[in-house]
Each structure stands twice: as structure tokens, then as C-alpha cells.
Coordinates of C-alpha atoms (C1' of nucleotides) in Angstrom, one line a residue:
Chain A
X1271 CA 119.8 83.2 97.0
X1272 CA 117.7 84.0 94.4
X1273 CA 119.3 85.9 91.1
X1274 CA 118.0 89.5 90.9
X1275 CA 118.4 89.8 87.3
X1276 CA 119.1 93.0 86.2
X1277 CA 117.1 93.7 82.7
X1278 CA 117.5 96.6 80.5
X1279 CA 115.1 99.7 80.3
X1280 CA 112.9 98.9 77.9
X1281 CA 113.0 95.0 79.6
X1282 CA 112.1 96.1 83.1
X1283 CA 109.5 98.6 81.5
X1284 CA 107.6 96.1 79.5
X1285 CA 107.5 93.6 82.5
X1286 CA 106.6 96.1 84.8
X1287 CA 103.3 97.0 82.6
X1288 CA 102.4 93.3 82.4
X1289 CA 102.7 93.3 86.1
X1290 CA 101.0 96.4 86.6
X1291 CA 98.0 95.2 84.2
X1292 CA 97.7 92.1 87.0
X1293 CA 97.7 93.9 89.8
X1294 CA 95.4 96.8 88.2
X1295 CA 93.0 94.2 87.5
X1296 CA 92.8 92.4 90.6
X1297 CA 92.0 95.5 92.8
X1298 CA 91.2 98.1 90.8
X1299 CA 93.4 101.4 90.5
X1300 CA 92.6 103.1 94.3
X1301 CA 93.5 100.1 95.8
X1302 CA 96.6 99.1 94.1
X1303 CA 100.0 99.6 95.6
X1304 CA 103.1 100.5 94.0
X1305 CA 104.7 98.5 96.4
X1306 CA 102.6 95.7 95.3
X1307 CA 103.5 96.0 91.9
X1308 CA 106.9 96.8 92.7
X1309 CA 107.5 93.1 94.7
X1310 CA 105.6 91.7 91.9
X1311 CA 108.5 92.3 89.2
X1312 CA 111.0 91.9 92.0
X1313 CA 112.2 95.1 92.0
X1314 CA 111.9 98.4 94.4
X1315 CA 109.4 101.3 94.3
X1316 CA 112.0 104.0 92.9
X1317 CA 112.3 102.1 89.8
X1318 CA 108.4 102.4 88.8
X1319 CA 109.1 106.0 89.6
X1320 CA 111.9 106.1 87.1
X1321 CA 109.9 104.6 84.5
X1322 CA 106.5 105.9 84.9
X1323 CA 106.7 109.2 87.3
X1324 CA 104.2 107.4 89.3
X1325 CA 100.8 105.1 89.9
X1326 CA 98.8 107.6 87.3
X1327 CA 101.1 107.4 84.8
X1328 CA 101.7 103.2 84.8
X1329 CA 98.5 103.3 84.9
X1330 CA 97.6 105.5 82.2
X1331 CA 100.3 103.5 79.8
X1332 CA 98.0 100.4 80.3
X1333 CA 95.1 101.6 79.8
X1334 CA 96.2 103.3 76.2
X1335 CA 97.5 99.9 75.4
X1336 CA 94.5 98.2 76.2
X1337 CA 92.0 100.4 74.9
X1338 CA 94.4 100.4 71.3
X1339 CA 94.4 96.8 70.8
X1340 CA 90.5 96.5 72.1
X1341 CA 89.3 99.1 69.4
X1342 CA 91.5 97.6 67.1
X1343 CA 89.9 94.3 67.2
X1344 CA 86.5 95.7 66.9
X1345 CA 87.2 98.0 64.2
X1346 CA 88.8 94.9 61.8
X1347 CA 85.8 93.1 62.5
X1348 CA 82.9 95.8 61.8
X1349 CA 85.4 96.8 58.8
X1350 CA 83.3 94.7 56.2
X1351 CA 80.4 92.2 55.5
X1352 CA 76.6 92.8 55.8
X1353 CA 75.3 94.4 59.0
X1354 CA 74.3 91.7 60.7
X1355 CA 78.1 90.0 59.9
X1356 CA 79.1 93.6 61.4
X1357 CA 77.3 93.6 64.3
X1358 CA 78.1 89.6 64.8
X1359 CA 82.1 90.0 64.1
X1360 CA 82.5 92.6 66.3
X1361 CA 80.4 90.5 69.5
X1362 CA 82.5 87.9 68.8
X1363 CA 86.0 90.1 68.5
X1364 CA 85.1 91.4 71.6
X1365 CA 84.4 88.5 73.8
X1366 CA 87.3 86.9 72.4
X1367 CA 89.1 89.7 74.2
X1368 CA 87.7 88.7 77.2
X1369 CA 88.6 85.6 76.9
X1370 CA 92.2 85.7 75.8
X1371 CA 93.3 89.0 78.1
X1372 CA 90.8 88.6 81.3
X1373 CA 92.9 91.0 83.0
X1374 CA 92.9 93.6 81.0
X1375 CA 89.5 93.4 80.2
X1376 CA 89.1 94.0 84.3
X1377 CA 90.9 96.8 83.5
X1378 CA 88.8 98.4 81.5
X1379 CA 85.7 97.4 83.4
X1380 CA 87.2 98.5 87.0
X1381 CA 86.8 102.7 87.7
X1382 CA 89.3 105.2 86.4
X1383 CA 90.8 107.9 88.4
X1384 CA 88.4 110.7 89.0
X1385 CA 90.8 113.1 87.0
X1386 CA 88.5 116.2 86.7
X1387 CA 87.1 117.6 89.6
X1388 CA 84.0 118.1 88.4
X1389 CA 82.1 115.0 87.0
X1390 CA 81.9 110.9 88.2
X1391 CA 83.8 108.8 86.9
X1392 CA 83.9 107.7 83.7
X1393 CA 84.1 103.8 82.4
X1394 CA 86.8 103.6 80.0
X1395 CA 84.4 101.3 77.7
X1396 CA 82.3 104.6 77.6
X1397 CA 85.1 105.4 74.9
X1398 CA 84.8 102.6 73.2
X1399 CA 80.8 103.2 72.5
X1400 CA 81.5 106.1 71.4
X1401 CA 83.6 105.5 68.8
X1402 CA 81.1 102.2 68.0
X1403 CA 78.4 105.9 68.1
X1404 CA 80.3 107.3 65.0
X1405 CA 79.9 104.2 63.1
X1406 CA 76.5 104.1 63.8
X1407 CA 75.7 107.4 62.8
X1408 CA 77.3 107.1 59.3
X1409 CA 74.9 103.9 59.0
X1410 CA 71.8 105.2 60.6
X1411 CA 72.0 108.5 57.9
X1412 CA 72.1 105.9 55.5
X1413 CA 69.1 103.5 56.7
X1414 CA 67.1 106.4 57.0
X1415 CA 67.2 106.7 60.5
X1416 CA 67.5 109.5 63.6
X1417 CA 71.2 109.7 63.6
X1418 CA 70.7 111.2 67.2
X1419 CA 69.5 107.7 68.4
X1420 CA 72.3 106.3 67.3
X1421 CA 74.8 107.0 71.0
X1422 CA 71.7 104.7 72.7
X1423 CA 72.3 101.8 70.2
X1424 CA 75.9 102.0 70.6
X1425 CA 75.9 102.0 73.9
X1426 CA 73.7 99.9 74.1
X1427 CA 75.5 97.2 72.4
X1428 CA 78.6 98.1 74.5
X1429 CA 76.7 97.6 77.7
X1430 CA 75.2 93.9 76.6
X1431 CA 78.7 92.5 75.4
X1432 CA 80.2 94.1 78.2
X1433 CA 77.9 92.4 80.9
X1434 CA 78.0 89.6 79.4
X1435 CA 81.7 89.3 79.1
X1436 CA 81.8 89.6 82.8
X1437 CA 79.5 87.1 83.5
X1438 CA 81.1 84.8 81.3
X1439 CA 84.3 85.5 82.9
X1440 CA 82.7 83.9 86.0
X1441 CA 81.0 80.8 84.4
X1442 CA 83.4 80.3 81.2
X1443 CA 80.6 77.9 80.5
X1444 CA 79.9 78.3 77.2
X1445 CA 81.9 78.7 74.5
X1446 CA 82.8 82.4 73.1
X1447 CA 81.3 81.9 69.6
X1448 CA 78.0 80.6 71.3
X1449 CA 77.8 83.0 73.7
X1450 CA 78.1 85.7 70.5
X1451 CA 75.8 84.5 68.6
X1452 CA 73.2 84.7 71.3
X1453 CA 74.3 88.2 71.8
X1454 CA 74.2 88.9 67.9
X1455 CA 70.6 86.8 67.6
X1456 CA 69.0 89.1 70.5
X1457 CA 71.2 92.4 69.2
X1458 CA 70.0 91.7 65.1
X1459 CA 66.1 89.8 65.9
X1460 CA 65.3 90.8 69.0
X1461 CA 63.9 88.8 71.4
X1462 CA 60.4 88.5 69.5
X1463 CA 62.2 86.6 66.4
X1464 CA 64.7 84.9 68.8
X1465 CA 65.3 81.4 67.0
X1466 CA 66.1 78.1 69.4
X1467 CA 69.2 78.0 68.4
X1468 CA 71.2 80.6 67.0
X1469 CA 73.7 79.6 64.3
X1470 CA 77.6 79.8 65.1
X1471 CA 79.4 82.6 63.4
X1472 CA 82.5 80.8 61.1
X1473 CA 85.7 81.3 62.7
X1474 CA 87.7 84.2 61.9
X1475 CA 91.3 83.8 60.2
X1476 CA 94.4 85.3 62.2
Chain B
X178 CA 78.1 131.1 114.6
X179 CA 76.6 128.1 113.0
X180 CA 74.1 126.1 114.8
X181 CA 75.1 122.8 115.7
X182 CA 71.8 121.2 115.6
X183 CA 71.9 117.8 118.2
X184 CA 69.7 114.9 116.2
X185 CA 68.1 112.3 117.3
X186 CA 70.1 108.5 116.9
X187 CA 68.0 107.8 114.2
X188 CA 68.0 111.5 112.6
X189 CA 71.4 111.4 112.4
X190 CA 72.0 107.7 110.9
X191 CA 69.3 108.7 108.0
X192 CA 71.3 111.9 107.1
X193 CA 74.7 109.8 107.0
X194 CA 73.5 107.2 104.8
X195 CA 72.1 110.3 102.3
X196 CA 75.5 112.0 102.6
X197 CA 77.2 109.2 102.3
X198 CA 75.5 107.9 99.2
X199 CA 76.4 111.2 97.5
X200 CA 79.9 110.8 98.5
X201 CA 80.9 107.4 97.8
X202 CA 79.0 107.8 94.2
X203 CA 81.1 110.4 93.8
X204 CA 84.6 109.1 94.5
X205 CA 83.6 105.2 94.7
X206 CA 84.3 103.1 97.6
X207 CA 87.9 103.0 98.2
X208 CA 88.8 106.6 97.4
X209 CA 85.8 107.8 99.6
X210 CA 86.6 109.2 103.4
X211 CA 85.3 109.0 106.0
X212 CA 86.4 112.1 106.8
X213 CA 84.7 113.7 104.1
X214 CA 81.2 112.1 104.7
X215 CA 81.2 113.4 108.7
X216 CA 82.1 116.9 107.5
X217 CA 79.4 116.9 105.0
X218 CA 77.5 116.0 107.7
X219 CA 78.9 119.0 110.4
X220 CA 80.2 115.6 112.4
X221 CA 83.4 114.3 113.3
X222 CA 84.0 110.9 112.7
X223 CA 83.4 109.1 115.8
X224 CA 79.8 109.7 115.3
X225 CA 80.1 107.7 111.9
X226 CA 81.7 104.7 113.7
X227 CA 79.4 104.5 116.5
X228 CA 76.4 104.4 114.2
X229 CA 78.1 102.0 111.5
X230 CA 81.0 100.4 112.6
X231 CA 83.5 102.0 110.2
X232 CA 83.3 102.5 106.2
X233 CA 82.1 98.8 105.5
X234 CA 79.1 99.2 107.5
X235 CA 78.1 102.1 105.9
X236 CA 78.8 101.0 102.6
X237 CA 76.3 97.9 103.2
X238 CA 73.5 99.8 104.2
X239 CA 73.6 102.1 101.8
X240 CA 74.0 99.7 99.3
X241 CA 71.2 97.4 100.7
X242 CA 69.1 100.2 100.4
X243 CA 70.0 100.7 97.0
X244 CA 69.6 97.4 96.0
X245 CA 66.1 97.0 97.6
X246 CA 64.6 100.0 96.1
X247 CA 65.9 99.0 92.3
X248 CA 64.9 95.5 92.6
X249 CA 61.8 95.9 93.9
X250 CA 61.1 99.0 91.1
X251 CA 61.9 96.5 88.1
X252 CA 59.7 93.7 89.8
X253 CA 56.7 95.9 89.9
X254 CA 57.1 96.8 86.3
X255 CA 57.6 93.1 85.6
X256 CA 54.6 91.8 87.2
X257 CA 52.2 91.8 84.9
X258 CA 51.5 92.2 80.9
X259 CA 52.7 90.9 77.9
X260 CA 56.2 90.4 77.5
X261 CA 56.8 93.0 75.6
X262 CA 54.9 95.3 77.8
X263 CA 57.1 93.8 80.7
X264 CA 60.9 94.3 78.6
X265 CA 59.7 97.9 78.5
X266 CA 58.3 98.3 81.7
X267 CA 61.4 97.3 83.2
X268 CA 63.7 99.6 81.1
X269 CA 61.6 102.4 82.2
X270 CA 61.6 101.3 85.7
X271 CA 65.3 101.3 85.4
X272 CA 66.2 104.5 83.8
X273 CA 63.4 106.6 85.7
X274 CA 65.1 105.3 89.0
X275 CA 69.0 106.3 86.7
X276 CA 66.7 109.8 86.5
X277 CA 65.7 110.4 89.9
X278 CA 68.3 108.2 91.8
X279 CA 71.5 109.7 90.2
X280 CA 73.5 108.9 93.3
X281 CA 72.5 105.5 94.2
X282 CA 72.6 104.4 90.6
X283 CA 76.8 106.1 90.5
X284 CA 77.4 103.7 93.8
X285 CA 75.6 100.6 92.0
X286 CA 77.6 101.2 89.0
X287 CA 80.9 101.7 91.1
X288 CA 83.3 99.0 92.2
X289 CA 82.0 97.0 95.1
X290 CA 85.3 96.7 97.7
X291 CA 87.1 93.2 97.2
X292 CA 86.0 91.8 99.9
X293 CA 86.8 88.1 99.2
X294 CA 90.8 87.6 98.5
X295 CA 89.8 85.2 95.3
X296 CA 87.8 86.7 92.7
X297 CA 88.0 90.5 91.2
X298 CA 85.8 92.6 91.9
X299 CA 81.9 91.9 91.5
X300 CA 79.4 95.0 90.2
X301 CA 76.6 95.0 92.3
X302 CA 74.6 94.9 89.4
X303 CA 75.5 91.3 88.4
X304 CA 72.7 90.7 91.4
X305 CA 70.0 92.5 89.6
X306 CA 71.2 91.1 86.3
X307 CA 71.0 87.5 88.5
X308 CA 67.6 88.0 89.6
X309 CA 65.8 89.2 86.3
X310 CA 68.0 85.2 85.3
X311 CA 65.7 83.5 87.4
X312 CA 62.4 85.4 86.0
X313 CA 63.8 84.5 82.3
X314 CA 64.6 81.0 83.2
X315 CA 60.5 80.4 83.5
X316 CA 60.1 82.2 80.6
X317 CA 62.4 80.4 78.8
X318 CA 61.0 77.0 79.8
X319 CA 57.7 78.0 78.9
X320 CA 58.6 78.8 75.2
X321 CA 60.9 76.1 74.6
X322 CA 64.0 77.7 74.5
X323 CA 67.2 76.4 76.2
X324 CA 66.7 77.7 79.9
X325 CA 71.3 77.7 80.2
X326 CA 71.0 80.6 77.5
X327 CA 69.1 82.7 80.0
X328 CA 71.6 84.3 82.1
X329 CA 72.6 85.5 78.9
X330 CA 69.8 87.4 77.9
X331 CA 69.1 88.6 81.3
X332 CA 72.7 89.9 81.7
X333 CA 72.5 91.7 78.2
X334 CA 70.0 93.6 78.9
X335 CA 71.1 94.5 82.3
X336 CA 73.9 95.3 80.5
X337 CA 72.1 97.4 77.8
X338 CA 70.0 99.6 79.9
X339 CA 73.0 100.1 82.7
X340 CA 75.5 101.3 80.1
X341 CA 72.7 103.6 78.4
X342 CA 71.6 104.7 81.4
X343 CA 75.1 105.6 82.4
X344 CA 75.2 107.8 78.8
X345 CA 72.0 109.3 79.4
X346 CA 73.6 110.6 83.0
X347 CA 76.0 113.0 80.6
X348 CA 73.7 114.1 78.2
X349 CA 70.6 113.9 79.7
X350 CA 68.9 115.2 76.0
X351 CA 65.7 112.6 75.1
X352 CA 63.7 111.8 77.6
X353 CA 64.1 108.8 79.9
X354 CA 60.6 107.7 78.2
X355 CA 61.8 108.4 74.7
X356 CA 65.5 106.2 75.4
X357 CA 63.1 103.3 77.6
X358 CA 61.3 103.2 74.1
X359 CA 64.7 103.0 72.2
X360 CA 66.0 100.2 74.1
X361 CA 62.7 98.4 74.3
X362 CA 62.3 98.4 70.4
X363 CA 65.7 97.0 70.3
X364 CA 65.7 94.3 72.6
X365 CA 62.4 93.0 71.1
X366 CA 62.5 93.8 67.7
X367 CA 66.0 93.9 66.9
X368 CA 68.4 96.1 64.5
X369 CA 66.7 94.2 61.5
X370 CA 63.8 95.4 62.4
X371 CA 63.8 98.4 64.1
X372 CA 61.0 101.1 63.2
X373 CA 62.1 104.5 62.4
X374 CA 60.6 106.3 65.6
X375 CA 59.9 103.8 68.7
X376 CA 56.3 104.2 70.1
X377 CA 56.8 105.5 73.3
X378 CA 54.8 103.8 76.0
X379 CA 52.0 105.7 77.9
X380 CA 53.6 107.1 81.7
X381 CA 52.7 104.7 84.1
X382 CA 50.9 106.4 87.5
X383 CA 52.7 106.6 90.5
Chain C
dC351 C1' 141.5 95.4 83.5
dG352 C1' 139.8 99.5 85.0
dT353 C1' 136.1 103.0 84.6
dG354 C1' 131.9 105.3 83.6
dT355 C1' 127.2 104.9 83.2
dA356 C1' 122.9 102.7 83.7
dA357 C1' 120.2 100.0 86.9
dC358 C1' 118.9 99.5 91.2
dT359 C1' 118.6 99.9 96.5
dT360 C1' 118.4 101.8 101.1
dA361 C1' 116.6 105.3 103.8
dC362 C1' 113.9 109.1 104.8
dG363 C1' 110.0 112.5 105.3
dT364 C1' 105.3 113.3 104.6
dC365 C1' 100.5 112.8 104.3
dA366 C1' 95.8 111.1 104.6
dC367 C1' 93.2 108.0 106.6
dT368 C1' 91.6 104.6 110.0
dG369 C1' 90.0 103.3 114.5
dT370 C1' 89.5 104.1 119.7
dA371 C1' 89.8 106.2 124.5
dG372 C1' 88.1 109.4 127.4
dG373 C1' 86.1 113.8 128.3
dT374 C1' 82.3 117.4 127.3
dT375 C1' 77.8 119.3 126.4
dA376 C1' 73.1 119.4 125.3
dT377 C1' 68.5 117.9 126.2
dC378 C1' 64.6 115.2 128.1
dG379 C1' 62.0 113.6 131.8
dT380 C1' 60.5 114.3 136.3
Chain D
dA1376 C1' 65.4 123.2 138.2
dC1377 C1' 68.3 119.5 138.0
dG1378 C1' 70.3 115.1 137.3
dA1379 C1' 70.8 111.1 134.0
dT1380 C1' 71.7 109.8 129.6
dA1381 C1' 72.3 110.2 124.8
dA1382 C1' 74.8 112.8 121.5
dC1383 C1' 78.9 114.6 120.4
dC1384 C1' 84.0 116.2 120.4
dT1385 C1' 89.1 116.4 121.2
dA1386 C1' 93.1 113.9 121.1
dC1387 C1' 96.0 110.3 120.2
dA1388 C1' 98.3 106.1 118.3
dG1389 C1' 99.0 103.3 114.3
dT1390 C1' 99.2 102.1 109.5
dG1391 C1' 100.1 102.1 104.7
dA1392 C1' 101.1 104.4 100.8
dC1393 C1' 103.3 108.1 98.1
dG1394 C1' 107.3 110.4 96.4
dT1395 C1' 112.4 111.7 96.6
dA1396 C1' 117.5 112.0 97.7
dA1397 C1' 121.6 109.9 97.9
dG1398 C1' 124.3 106.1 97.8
dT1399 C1' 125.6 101.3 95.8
dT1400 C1' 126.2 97.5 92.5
dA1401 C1' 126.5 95.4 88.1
dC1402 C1' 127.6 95.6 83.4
dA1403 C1' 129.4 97.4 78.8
dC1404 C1' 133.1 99.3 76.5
dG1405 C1' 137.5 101.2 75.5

DNA sequence: CGTGTAACTTACGTCACTGTAGGTTATCGT
DNA sequence: ACGATAACCTACAGTGACGTAAGTTACACG
């Protein structure tokens, strides 16, 4: 007989988005159950209800806590230095993320909910370039360049961390800050001036 | 009175794998019916499962068609030139297919069903991003550079052109051959040196 | 030591979708 | 013109998930 604890509401609500966040990952929003997550936390399906109102809602409390703490990270790490230690800090903040929340970085890469009728969906990193865009636009005015080329670099930088964090995810072959500075070399040189071996970025405090 | 026009086997399995490709890159595998797809098509459903076998099997064709077409679009432009004339080539060949393949570049870009139990959830373009590994693993040996950093490069700029490509779907403003030229200048020259308006490359025939 | 309230459960109704069995109609070849 | 066959439809059974109503149990607090 197993002890079905019972945990207070802010207890059972915390656990349940840690479970959610699993199960989210694993099979992606349409095919994740309630019920699954319900079992998960060792609890019944009325009690998600109680919480959350339902599977959009959960789901839409882990996303906002994901996407918070992922822009976060970026955002301390392109908040100073030269460029290139920007553009460096903020590959390396954001494969650490992979590496230290794999699910909810699976989260974030699986589709959302097709809300609106009218459009696709959208991937919630698409929010994340953006916000990466508005840097880049303040920096690109400065430089001297098109500010309305900036979206494609963002995104662009998005999309190569982002599909490399995935594949790393697979391999977990080499190490996060190596992996980042080939990212940063290619992002910064290009592939023309790639050197043999890019240099490690310094670990980070905190 | 609508007619009900009677196609040929082979009629009617090429007009379900078009419908179907515009319904399942509208509402991604899982949330996509069945039921939806044979209406679209003035059918009822056993038709769909006598042709294909049930939702799998026409997922996997339209996929494999998907897949053929886009791989063997970037190989072409890959064949031959410089290396920078290739990098470009292949971002063109990518987002002109993004341009004129809307639908089939939603599905690629979609979650792929979990069809093993172990493992998340795989984006189909991890294959392309696999395959343009191998060409950069020559590459790579050729120029002395370390041939395990490859998958790298190949999946960033995979990465790069998916995720842009994905942007340029919404705002559709430059031209595919202006953002091709964009991406191009940065994945060979880099940020560092990134000239204030990209060259665009001449429209290849065909 | 009761008692009220918060936490939780059992039970139910509904809906959308899948997959299949068996019957119906159009159309092609002769 | 008329059968044979391919194309198609109606109808049904089953499943899994959502969401809610009403009842039950544990725990805090006087």
C-alpha cells in the first residue's frame, strides 16, 4: 500500500508543472494526455482541472516559465562585453540550457497549439528571435547597417543554436563550451576565416 | 447538385497526397484527421484507407515525397562551384523551395509522430541537416579541419536557413534572393565581416 | 476531540476520431 | 447493350480523451 500523500496547493501545483513539462516534452502537446500526466504525479484528472482549467492552460503555465528563464539567460549574457563576447555568451547561455533542462528545451522546440484559426503554427523560439531582432536592430543602426536585415540575422542565429542544440541533445559528444565556440567562430568569421580550432570561451560565474 | 467525379486509382491517390500535404502542414500530424483530408477531397474515409492504410501511410509518402524533392534541390545546387558559390547555392535552393513549397516545407518543419517509444521526437529535417554532414565531412578532410566538428556546421546552417525561412513564411517582404544573399554573406563571411549590402547572386535557369 | 474546509476521488456523459464490413453505383471493355 | 470490376459509400463498433458533478477522506484549528 503505497502512501498517497496529500500535498498542499501550491505543492501539488508545482509538482504537477514539473510533471507536465516531462510529459509535454516527450510527446509533444496534441499527443499528451491529462491522464498521463495525471498518473504521473499520482493523482486524478479532476485535480489538473482544479489547478489549471485544463491541458491549454498547464500547458501554457510551462511554457511562460520556460520561455522567462530561457530569455533571461540570454539577455544576462548579451548584457555586456564586445560583440563577439555577445554573440559568444549568449551561444553558450543557450546550449547550456539545453544541456541542463533537456525537457524543456523539447518544449520549446515541439509545435504549440494552433490557437488562431487563421495562420500555422508558430515555434515558440520564433519569440525568442525576435526579441534577439530588437537587439540587433539597435546595433545594426549603430554599425551602419540595414536595420531591416536585422530579423534574418536573428533568426538566423536562433535557428543555428537551436539545431544544433538538438543535435547535441542526441550525441552529447562534445562538450557545451566547444560546441559554442564552433557556433560563435562560424556565427563571428564565417566559414571563409574559420580557424582549426576555435578557442574555448572562459566559464561564466553563477 | 455537385458532380461527384469517379477518378482513376491513381488520380485519386495523387489528389490525396496534395490535400493531405496541405492539411497536415496546417494542423501537424497528430491534430490532423482523417476526416478532414477525405472531405477536402469530396471522399469519405474508406477511400483514404484503401489507398494508404490509415494516417501513417499517408504521412510517409507525403513525407518521402517531401524529403526527395528538397534533397535532391540542395544537391543540385551543391554540385558544382566554389564553395562559396555552393553555401549560396544551397540557401537559395532551400528558401526558393520554402517559396514555392509552402506546404511541404510547414510538414517538414512539423513534428514527425513518435514512432519509436525511446527518443522524443526527431524533425525531419535533422535528415537533410545529416546528409549536407556527410558532404562537409569531405570537405572538411580536404582542408584540414577536424571532420567530428562537421555535423556541427552542417546542422547550423540547416538550422540557419530553416528558421529564416520559417520568418520569411510571415513576412514574406525581401526577396527569397535578397534573404539567400543575407544568409550566404553570413555563413561565409561572418558578423565581423559582413558587407553593408550582400551581392545578390545571379537567378540560376530552371 | 469534534468539525469545517481543503484536497482528492469515483463516476458519468460526451465527443471526435480510428478502422472495418458489407453493400451500392458508375464505367470500361466487348 | 450488358455484365464485370473498380471506385465509392453507408453503417457500425471500439477507443481514448476531455471536461464536470457530486461524493469522500484527510488534515488543521478551535
Amino acid at each position: 500500500m503505497v502512501f498517497r500523500q496529500r500535498l498542499s496547493a501550491s505543492a501539488r501545483r508545482a509538482q504537477l508543472i514539473d510533471v507536465a513539462r516531462v510529459v509535454f516534452a516527450k510527446r509533444g502537446y496534441e499527443a499528451a494526455s491529462l491522464e498521463e500526466i495525471a498518473d504521473r504525479a499520482k493523482v486524478t484528472r479532476p485535480v489538473v482541472y482544479e489547478h489549471f482549467g485544463g491541458k491549454e492552460g498547464l500547458y501554457a503555465v510551462v511554457i511562460d516559465r520556460e520561455m522567462e528563464y530561457l530569455v533571461r539567460r540570454i539577455a544576462e549574457a548579451m548584457a555586456s562585453g564586445t560583440p563577439r563576447e555577445r554573440i559568444e555568451g549568449a551561444a553558450l547561455a543557450f546550449l547550456t540550457y539545453v544541456k541542463d533542462h533537456p525537457d524543456g528545451f523539447a518544449v520549446l522546440t515541439h509545435d504549440a497549439p494552433a490557437t488562431t484559426a487563421g495562420g500555422g503554427m508558430s515555434s515558440l523560439l520564433n519569440d525568442v528571435a525576435e526579441r534577439v531582432g530588437d537587439v540587433f536592430i539597435a546595433s545594426f543602426k549603430a554599425a551602419g547597417y540595414d536595420p531591416k536585415a536585422a530579423p534574418i540575422y536573428a533568426h538566423a542565429l536562433v535557428g543555428m543554436v537551436t539545431f544544433v542544440g538538438q543535435w547535441w541533445t542526441d550525441t552529447r559528444k562534445p562538450s557545451v563550451e566547444e560546441v559554442a565556440a564552433h557556433i560563435s567562430a562560424l556565427a563571428w568569421m564565417g566559414l571563409r576565416h574559420l580557424p582549426k580550432k576555435p578557442a574555448k570561451l572562459t566559464a561564466k560565474k553563477a
